[in-house]
Each structure stands twice: as C-alpha cells, then as structure tokens.
Short mmCIF file of C-alpha atoms in Angstrom, two decimals:
data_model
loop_
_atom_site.label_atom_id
_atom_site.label_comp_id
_atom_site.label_asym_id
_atom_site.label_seq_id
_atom_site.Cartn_x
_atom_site.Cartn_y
_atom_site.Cartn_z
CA UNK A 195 124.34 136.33 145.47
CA UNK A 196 122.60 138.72 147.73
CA UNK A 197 124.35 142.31 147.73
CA UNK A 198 127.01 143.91 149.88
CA UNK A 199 124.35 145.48 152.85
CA UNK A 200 126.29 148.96 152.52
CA UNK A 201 124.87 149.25 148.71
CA UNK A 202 121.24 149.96 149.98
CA UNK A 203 122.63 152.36 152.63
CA UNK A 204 125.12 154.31 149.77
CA UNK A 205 121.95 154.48 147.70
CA UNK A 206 119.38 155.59 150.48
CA UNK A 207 121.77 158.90 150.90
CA UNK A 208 121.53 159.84 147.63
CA UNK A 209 117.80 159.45 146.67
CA UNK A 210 114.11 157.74 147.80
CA UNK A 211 113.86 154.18 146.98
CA UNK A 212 111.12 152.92 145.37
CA UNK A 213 109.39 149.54 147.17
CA UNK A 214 106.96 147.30 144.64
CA UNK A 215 103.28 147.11 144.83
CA UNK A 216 101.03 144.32 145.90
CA UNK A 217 101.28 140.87 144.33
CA UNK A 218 97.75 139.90 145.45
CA UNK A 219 96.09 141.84 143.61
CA UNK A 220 98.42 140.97 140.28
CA UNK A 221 97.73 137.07 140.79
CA UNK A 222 93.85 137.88 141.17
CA UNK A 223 94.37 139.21 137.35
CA UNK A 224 95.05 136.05 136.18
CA UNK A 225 92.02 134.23 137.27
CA UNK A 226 93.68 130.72 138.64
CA UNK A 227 92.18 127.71 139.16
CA UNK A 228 92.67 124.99 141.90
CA UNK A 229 94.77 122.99 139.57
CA UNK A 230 97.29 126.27 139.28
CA UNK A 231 98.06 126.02 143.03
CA UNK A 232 98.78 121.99 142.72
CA UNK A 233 101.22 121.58 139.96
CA UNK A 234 103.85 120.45 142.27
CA UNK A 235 104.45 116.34 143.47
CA UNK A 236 103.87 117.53 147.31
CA UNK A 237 100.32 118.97 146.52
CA UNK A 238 98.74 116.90 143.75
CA UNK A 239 97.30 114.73 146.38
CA UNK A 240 96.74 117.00 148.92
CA UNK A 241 93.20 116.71 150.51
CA UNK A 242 91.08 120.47 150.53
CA UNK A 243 91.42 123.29 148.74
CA UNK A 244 94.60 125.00 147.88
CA UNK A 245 93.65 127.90 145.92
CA UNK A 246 94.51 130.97 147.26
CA UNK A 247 97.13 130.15 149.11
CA UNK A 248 99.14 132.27 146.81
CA UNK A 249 102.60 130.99 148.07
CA UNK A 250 101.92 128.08 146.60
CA UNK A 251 102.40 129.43 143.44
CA UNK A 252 107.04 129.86 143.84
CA UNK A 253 106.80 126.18 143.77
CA UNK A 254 103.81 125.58 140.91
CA UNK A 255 103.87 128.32 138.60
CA UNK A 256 107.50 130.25 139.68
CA UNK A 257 107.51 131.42 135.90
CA UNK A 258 104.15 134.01 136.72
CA UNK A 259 106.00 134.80 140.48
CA UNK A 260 109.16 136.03 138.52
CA UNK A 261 107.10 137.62 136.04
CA UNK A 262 105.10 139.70 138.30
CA UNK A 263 108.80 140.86 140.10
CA UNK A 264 109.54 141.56 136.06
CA UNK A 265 106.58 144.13 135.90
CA UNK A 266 107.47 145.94 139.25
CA UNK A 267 111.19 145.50 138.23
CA UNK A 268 110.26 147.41 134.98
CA UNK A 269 108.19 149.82 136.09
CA UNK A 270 110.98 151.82 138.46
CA UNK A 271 111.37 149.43 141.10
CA UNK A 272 114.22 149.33 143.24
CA UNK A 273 113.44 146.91 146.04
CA UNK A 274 110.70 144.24 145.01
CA UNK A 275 109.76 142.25 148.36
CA UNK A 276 109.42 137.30 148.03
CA UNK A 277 105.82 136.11 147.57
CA UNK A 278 106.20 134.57 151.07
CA UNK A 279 103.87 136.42 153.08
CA UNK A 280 102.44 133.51 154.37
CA UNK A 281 105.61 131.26 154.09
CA UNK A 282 104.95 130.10 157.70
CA UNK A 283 104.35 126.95 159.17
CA UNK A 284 101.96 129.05 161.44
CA UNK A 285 100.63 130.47 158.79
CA UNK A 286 100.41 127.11 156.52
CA UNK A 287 99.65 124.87 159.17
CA UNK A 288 95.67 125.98 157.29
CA UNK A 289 96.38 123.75 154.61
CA UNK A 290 98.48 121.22 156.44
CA UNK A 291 101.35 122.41 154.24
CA UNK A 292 104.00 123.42 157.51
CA UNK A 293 106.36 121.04 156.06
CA UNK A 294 106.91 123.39 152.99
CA UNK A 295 107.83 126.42 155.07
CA UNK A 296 111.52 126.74 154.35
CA UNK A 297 110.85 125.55 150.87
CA UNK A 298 108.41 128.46 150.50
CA UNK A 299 110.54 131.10 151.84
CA UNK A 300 113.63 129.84 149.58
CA UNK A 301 111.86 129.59 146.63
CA UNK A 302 110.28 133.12 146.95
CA UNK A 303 113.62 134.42 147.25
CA UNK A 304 115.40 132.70 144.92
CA UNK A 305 112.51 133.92 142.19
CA UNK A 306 113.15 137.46 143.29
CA UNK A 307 116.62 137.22 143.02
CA UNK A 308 116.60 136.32 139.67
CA UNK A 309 113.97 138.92 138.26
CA UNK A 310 116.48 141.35 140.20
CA UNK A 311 119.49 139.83 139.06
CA UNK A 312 118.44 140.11 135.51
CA UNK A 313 117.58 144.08 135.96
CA UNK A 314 120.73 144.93 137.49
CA UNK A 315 122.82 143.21 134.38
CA UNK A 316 120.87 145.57 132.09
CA UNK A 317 121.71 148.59 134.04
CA UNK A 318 124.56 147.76 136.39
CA UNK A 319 124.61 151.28 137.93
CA UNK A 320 121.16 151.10 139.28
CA UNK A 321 121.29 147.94 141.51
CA UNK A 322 117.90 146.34 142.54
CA UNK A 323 117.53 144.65 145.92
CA UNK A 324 115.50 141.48 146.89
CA UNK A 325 113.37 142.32 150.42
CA UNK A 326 112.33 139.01 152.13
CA UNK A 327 108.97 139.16 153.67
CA UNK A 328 108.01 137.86 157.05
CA UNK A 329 104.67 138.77 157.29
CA UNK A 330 102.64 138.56 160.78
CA UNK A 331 100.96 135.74 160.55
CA UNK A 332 97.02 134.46 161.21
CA UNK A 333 97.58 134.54 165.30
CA UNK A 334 98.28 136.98 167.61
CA UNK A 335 100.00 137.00 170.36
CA UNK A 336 98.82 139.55 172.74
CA UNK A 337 94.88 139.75 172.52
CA UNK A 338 92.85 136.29 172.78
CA UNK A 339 90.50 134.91 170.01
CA UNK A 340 88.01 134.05 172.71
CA UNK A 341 86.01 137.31 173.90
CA UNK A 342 85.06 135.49 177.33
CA UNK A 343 88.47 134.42 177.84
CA UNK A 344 91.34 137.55 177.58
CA UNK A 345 94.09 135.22 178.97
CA UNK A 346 93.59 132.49 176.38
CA UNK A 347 96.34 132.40 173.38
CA UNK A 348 96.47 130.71 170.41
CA UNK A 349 100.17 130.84 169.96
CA UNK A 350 103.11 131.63 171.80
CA UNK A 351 106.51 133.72 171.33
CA UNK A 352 108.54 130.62 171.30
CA UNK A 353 106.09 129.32 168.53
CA UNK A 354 106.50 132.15 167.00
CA UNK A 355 109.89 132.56 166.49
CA UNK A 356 110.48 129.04 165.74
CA UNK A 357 108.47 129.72 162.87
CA UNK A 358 110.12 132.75 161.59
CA UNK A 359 113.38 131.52 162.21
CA UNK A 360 112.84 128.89 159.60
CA UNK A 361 111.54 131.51 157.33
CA UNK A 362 114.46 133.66 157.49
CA UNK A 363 116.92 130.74 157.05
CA UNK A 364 114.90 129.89 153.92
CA UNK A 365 114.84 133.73 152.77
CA UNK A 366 118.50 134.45 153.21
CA UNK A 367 119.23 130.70 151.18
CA UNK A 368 117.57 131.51 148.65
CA UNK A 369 119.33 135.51 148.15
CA UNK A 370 117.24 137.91 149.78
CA UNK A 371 119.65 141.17 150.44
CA UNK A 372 117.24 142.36 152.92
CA UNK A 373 114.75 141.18 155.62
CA UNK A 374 111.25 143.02 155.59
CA UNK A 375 108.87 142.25 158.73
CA UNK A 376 105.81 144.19 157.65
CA UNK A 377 101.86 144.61 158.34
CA UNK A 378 102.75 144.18 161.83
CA UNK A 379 99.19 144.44 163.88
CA UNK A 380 100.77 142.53 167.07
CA UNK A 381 103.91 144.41 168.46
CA UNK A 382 104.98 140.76 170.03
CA UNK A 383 104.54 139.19 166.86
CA UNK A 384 107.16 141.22 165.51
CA UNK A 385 109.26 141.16 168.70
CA UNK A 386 109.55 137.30 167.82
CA UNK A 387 110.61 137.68 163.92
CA UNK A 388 113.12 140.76 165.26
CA UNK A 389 114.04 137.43 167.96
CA UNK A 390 114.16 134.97 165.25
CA UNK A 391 116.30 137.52 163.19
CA UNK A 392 119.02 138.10 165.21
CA UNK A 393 119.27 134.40 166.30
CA UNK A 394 120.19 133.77 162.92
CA UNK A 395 122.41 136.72 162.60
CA UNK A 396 124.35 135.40 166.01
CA UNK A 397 124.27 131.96 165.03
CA UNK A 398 125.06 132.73 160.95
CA UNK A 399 127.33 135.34 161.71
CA UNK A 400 125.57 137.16 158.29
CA UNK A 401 124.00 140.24 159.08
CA UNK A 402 121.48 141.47 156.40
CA UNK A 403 119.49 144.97 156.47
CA UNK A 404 116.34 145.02 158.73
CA UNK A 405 113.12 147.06 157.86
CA UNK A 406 109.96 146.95 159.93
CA UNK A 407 106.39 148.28 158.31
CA UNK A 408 103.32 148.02 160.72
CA UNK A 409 99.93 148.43 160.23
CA UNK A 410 97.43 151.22 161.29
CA UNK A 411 93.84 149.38 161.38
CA UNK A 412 91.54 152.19 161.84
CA UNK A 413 91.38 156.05 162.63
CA UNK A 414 92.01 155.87 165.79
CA UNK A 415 95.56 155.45 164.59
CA UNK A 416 96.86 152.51 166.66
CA UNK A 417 97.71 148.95 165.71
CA UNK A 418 95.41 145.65 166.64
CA UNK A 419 97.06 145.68 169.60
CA UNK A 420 96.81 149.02 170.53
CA UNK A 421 99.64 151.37 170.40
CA UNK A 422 100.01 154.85 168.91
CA UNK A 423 102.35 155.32 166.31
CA UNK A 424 105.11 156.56 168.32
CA UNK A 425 105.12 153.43 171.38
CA UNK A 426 105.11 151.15 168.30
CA UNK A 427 108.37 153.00 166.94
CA UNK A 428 109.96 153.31 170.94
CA UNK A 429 108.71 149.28 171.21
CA UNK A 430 110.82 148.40 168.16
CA UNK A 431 113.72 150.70 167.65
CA UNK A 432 116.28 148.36 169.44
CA UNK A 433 115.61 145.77 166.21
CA UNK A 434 119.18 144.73 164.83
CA UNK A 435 120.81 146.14 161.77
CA UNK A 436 117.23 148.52 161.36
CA UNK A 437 117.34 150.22 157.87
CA UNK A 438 113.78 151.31 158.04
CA UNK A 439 111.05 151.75 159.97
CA UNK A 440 107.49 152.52 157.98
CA UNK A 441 104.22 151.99 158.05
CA UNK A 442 101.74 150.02 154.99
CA UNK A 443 98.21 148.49 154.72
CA UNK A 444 94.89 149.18 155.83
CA UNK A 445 94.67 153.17 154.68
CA UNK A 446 95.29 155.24 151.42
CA UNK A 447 97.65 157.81 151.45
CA UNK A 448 95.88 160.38 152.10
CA UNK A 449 94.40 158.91 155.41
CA UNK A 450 98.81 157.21 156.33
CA UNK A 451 100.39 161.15 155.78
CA UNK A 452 99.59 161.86 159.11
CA UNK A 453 100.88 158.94 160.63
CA UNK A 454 103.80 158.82 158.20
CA UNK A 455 104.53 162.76 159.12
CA UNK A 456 104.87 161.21 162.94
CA UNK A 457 107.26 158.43 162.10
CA UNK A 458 109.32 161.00 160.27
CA UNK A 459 110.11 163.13 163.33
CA UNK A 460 110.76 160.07 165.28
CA UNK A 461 112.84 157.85 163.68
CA UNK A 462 116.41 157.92 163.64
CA UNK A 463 116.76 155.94 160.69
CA UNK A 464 115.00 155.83 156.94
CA UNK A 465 111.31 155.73 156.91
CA UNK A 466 109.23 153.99 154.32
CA UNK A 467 105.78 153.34 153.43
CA UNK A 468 103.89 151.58 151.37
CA UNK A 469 99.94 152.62 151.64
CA UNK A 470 96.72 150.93 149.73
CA UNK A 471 95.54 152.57 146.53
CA UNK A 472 92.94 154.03 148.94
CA UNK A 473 90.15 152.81 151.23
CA UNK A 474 88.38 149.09 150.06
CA UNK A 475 85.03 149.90 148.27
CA UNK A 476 82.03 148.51 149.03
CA UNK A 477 82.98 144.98 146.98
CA UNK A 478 86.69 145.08 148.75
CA UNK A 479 88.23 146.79 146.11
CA UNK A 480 90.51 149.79 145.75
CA UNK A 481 89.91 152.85 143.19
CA UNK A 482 92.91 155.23 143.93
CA UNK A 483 94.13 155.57 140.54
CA UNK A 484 97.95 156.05 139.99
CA UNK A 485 97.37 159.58 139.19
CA UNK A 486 95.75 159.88 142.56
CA UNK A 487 98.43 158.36 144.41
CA UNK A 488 101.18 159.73 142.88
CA UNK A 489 99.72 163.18 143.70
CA UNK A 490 99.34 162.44 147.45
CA UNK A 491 102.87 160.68 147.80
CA UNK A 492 104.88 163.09 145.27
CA UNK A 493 103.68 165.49 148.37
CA UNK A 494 105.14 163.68 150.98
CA UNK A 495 108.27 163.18 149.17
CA UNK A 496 108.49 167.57 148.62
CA UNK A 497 107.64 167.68 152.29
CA UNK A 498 110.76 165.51 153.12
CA UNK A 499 109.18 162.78 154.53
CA UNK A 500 110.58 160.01 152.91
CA UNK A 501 113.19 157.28 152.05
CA UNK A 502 111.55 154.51 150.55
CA UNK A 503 107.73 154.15 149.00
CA UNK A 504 105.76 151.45 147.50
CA UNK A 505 102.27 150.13 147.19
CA UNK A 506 100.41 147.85 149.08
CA UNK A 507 96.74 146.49 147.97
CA UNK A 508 95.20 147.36 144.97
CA UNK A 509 98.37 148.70 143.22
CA UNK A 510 100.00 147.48 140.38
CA UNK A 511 102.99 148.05 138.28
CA UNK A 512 101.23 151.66 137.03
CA UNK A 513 100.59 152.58 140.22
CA UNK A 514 104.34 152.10 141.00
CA UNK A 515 105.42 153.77 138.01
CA UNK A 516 103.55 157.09 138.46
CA UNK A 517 104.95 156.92 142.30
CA UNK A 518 108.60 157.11 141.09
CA UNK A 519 107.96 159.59 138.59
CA UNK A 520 106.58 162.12 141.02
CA UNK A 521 108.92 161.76 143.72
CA UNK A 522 112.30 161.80 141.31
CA UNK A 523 112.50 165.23 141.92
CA UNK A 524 112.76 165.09 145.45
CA UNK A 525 115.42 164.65 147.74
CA UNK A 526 115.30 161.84 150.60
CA UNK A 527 114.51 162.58 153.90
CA UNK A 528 117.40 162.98 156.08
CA UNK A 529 117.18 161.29 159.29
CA UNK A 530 118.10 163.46 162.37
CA UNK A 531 120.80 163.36 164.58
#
C-alpha cells in the first residue's frame, strides 16, 4: 500500500532525500536482445522491432526491473522513481503498443513497490517511497515539428492529458506514494500531466505528493520551449499538492549548480535535482565518476541548496551511493517563508 503522504514531508524536515539514478543506462549493462522485450502473449507477435522500448521490460522481464530498484534501494536510496517513462499511449503509439499504457504504468509501480516494500521491512525506521514517472513524452506541444509551418502541432493538450491521465490511474493502482513529472522541455506538456493529475485527485478524491523536474537543454539556460529558470518555476508553482520542484537531464552538475542555486531562492517548497554524470562524450556517453559527482553535489548540499538528489544518465547505483555519503552531513535546505 502506498504510504501516508505526510511521511515524505516528516522526513524532508529532518534531512535531504536521496532520488535513484538512471535505469537506462543499468538495462544497457545487460546487453538484451529483441526476444527480451517480447516475452509477454501481447508482443510475441507483434510486427517491428521492440527492443529498446525499455518499458516493455515490467511486463517481460519484471524480475531485472525490481532488481535494478534492489541496487538503487541498496545503495542509500530513499525514493526510487517506475520504469514508465514512456508508459504513454503517446509515447507508445511508436510501436503500436497504446493499448498497454495503463498496464505499463501499473506494472512499473507495482515492481517498485515491492523492491521498496521489501527495504522498508528490513529497516522499518527508514521508509522508502515509490515516485511514479510521467515523463514528457515524444511531442510537444508548443513549438511545431515543421520549420515552414510554426502553427502546425502534432498533439494537443486534450491529447495530452488524456494520455497522462491513464498513466497516473495506472501509477497510483499499482502503489506509487508519489507522482514525479520530470524532464519537462515543453511547459504545456507538463501543464497537461499537472491537468491530468488533479483530475484524478478531484475525481479519486486521493491526493498523492506532486514533484516537477524540468530540463535545461543548453547554456543558454532555458527549456525547449524557451523559458528561464525562474518563468518555468512562476509557470508551474500553482501544481496541486507540489512537494518539489527541481531540475534533471541534459547537464552535469557542475554546469545545473547555477540553475539549481536559482530554483533555491525561488521556490517555496523542497527543491531537488537529479543531474547527468556530466556532459555526453563524443560516443554519447558519460564519464563523471562518482567521486566526481559526489564532490560537486556534497557542495551544494553544504551550501544549503537542497532537499532531494539523484542521478539521471550515466549513473548507477555507485554513483548514488557516493551522493548520499557526501551530503549525510548536511542539513536540508529550508524553504523560505
């Protein structure tokens, strides 16, 4: 069963939170094939390829999901975030798979909840939390895909909150104590999952912790679509039940602290952020050792800038581990009045 919402908050006041790393780049380890991503009686016929579609994989091998919450789980974790960030039909509509949506996002959860479940009956003073993800999808909503045509779209709001709003029924069935919209390049994408959220809190009448984690795409430090750090936080503050409000993706940690520090003097509630182990190399790759990026982050944590922190691509359960050890010390940021 998903946990009371005022355990996260209890916990928040009394230290930073540690967020999981990426689970891309822990399934690339294993080296899957196409057959890995069909072991399931809705895809074994299913014409094209599958692999990659790493979603998939709650439904056809939920045994390496849970086992990759496990690793995060054991290496300080306190919030590790479903497999389901492509769980939409907008999202799977690629592979023709929409009809698997709310199977997705329940079956990510329900994997989590488990790993977390199992954690928190070892050590029943240190409760872990499940974070289900709602991630932004492959459309946008404000800028067209066609260069000669700026007023052409490719989705719509209603479209896409339809969409999440089966994602987040799936989520919350399946135990997730928390709902995480995150990598958010497209402000009105995440105006529709914040949409699709409180529908279901109104219509539900459950009401589970919110956090919101955009994306800076370059050093110009704006979204895709083209707001500062700041309009993003004043276009999104209103969201319901907000916990957090962070940023992840795209940068290292040493190129985020900036944009992090700015966040911090905004936000009127707890700030998180989990940042790439660095800048892709010239393969797509990421070499920020967890030496490295403990260093960086054990920085922002003395400087007070923090409530929860995580990894995003490249890092792994040692990467998370040497990010809780050097912020331990540290007290969590306080929000201001």
């Amino acid at each position: 069963m998903p946990r009371d919402p005022s355990a996260i908050r209890q916990l928040l006041a009394r230290r930073i939170l540690i967020l999981d790393g990426a689970m891309g780049t822990m399934i690339q380890r294993q080296g899957l094939a196409e057959e890995d991503f069909r072991d399931h009686p809705a895809l074994r016929e299913r014409p094209g390829e599958l692999k990659g579609n790493n979603d998939l994989l709650c439904l056809t091998r939920p045994h390496l999901i849970r086992g990759i919450h496990e690793a995060y789980l054991a290496a300080g974790a306190d919030i590790v975030e479903t497999n389901t960030f492509n769980a939409t039909r907008i999202a799977q509509a690629d592979y023709g798979l929409e009809h698997l949506a709310y199977e997705l996002n329940r079956a990510g959860a329900r994997l989590a909840r488990e790993a977390a479940e199992a954690w928190t009956a070892r050590d029943p003073e240190r409760p872990r939390f499940v974070a289900g993800v709602l991630g932004p999808t492959n459309r946008t909503a404000s800028i067209s895909p066609d260069v000669n045509d700026p007023g052409l779209r490719n989705v719509t709001f209603r479209e896409l909150a339809e969409a999440y709003g089966e994602a987040v029924r799936g989520l919350v069935d399946g135990g997730a104590d928390l709902l995480l919209v995150e990598t958010v390049f497209d402000t009105l994408n995440a105006k529709a999952a914040l949409y699709a959220i409180d529908a279901y809190f109104e219509e539900s009448g459950r009401r589970l912790p919110v956090m919101i984690s955009g994306t800076i795409t370059d050093a110009s430090g704006r979204t895709l679509s083209g707001q500062t750090v700041e309009a993003f936080w004043n276009s999104l503050r209103h969201a319901p039940e907000l916990l957090s409000f962070g940023l992840n993706c795209a940068l290292g940690p040493r190129e985020l602290r900036p944009h992090i520090e700015e966040l911090a003097r905004l936000a009127h509630c707890h700030v998180s952020a989990h940042p790439n182990a660095g800048l892709p190399n010239a393969f797509g790759g990421y070499d920020e050792t967890p030496e490295q990026m403990a260093a960086e982050i054990g920085a922002w944590a003395e400087a007070g800038l923090l409530n929860i922190v995580g990894g995003c691509c490249g890092t792994t359960p040692e990467h998370i581990r040497a990010i809780a050890e050097a912020v331990a010390p540290h007290a969590p940021r306080r929000p201001p009045e």
